[in-house]
Phi, psi and omega in degrees: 000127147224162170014284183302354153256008163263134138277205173243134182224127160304122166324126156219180203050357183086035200245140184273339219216157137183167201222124177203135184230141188270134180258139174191138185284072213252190174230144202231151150243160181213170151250144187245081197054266184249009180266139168277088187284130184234139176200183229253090155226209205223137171227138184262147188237116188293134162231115210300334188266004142260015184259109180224177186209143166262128190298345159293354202231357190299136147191176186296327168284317184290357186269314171318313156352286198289317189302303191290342171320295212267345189272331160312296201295291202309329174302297202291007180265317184303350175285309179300318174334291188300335157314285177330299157335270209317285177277063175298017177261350187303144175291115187286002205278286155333322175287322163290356190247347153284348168246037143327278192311311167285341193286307191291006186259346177283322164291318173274041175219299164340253165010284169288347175244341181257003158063051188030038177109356200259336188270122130309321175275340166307312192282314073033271192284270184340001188265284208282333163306321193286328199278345180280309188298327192264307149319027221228127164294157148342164158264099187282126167254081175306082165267177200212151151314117188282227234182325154264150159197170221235144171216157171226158182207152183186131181206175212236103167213210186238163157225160145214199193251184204191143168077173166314346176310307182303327194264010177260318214235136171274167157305161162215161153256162211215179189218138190223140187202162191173170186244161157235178155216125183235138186233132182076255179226002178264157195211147187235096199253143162249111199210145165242138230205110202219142175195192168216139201232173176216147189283111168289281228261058205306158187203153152217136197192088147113013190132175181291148143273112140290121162347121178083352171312125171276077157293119161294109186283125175216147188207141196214131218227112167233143212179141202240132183214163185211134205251107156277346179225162198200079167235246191258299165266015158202161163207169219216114176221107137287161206235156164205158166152185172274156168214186215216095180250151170210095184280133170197171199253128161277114180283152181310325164263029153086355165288183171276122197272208167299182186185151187225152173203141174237144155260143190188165195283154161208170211215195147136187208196101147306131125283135189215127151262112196272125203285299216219088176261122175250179172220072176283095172283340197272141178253150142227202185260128174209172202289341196251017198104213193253157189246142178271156191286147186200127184274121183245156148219144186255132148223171198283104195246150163246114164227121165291106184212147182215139178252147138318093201289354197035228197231101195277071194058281189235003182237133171234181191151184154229213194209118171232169190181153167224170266177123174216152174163165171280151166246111186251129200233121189229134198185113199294170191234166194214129165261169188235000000 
């Protein structure tokens, strides 16, 4: 702090200075190797337009004054900070306006015992208390990711049939979305398969298949997976489980047409690239309540899957497809 952070004001009552700063709550960023850490903190602020000086009055002992004046705010703000450490679910907005009340009552006992600067030896032990205050270490707060979490997902790909399947059915592109919930490296995936495919072949079964027909293809999945690799930047969880395959024709007056559906294993393999690791400490308020400190990560996922089509009446085969798309993976913290 110096001079050029005051304005200039003539003096009354005899009072030559004065100083005053504000606590306000923001939100900050930072980085810890490949993670975005966000978190809850307090910023003290001069606020220059009650902060003046009469230019007749400058000298050095009162801006040493003035200095320990402001290193009082910067002491109550790192005091809420550790608060804040201790307690991230706390609101920062709220933890300042309950130590409001102690800073001023701590400034007007400054004020007062230093005789607005003028008791020098007051002034001296107050230097060395603030500066002591301003030295106080951190508090270490450790968290870890808790052992469950919830993902979401949605991608874009191709598919195709296998077996008699093929030779009835074109290829297609399909849009694939799902939920996930993991617990550890186990991972319990729900995913839908939604596309259009054209009748190669006429057929009939359950009604006409015609040439050129345009069926709609849905595949629907629950599948228990395990992430053999896990690292900093990619991770690899093959899948198993059942599904639900089904094609069908819309009739022309808009009824249900013919359909053909197999229950059957599925299968298959995520690659996930990870784009982004946040570390959110930081809280806020939102319609659904207060948001908990929490590690997300957004990834780049390529997934390779296929169902065993079994015997769709007189046509078998499977189904393979592959996938590109985002992932959102989330898992609330705990400290230890």
């Amino acid at each position: 702090m110096e001079w050029d952070d005051f304005q200039h004001r003539p003096a009354f009552d005899s009072i030559v200075s004065e100083i005053r700063w504000q606590l306000d709550p923001i939100t900050t960023r930072s980085r810890s190797g490949d993670t975005v850490v966000v978190r809850n903190g307090i910023r003290c602020l001069l606020d220059r337009p009650y902060t003046w000086v009469d230019t007749t009055a400058r000298t050095e002992r009162l801006l040493r004054y003035n200095r320990i004046a402001f290193d009082l705010g910067e002491a109550c703000k790192r005091r809420i900070e550790r608060d804040l450490q201790l307690h991230p679910d706390t609101d920062p907005a709220a933890l300042v306006s309950l130590n409001n009340i102690a800073c001023q009552e701590r400034w007007e006992a400054f004020l007062r015992e230093t005789h607005n600067g003028v008791d020098t030896a007051m002034v001296d032990q107050w230097s060395w208390l603030v500066q002591r205050d301003l030295s106080e270490p951190s508090p270490t707060s450790v968290v870890s990711p808790a052992p469950f979490g919830f993902g979401m997902h949605f991608g874009m790909g191709y598919g195709s049939f296998t077996g008699s399947l093929s030779d009835h059915f074109s290829d297609h592109f399909n849009l694939q979305y799902g939920i996930e919930f993991q617990y550890r490296r186990y991972a319990l995936l729900f995913s839908g398969t939604l596309g259009t495919s054209r009748v190669r072949r006429s057929f009939e079964q359950g009604g006409p298949w015609g040439v050129d027909e345009r069926p709609s293809f849905a595949m629907g999945a629950i599948d228990l997976g395990y992430s053999v690799k896990d690292g900093r930047r990619l991770r690899i969880t093959p899948f198993a489980g059942m599904g639900v395959l089904e094609l069908a024709l819309r009739a022309q007056d808009g009824r249900t047409g013919p359909s053909l559906r197999a229950r059957g294993i599925s299968y298959g393999l995520n690659a996930d690239v990870k784009l982004r690791k946040t570390l959110q400490l930081a809280t806020r308020r939102t319609l659904f309540g207060r948001t908990h400190p929490s590690y997300n990560e957004l990834l780049l996922r390529l997934k390779v899957f296929g169902m065993e089509g079994g015997s769709m009446e007189h046509l078998d085969g499977r189904t393979l497809n592959i996938t590109v798309g985002i992932c959102w993976v989330g898992r609330a913290l705990r400290s230890r």
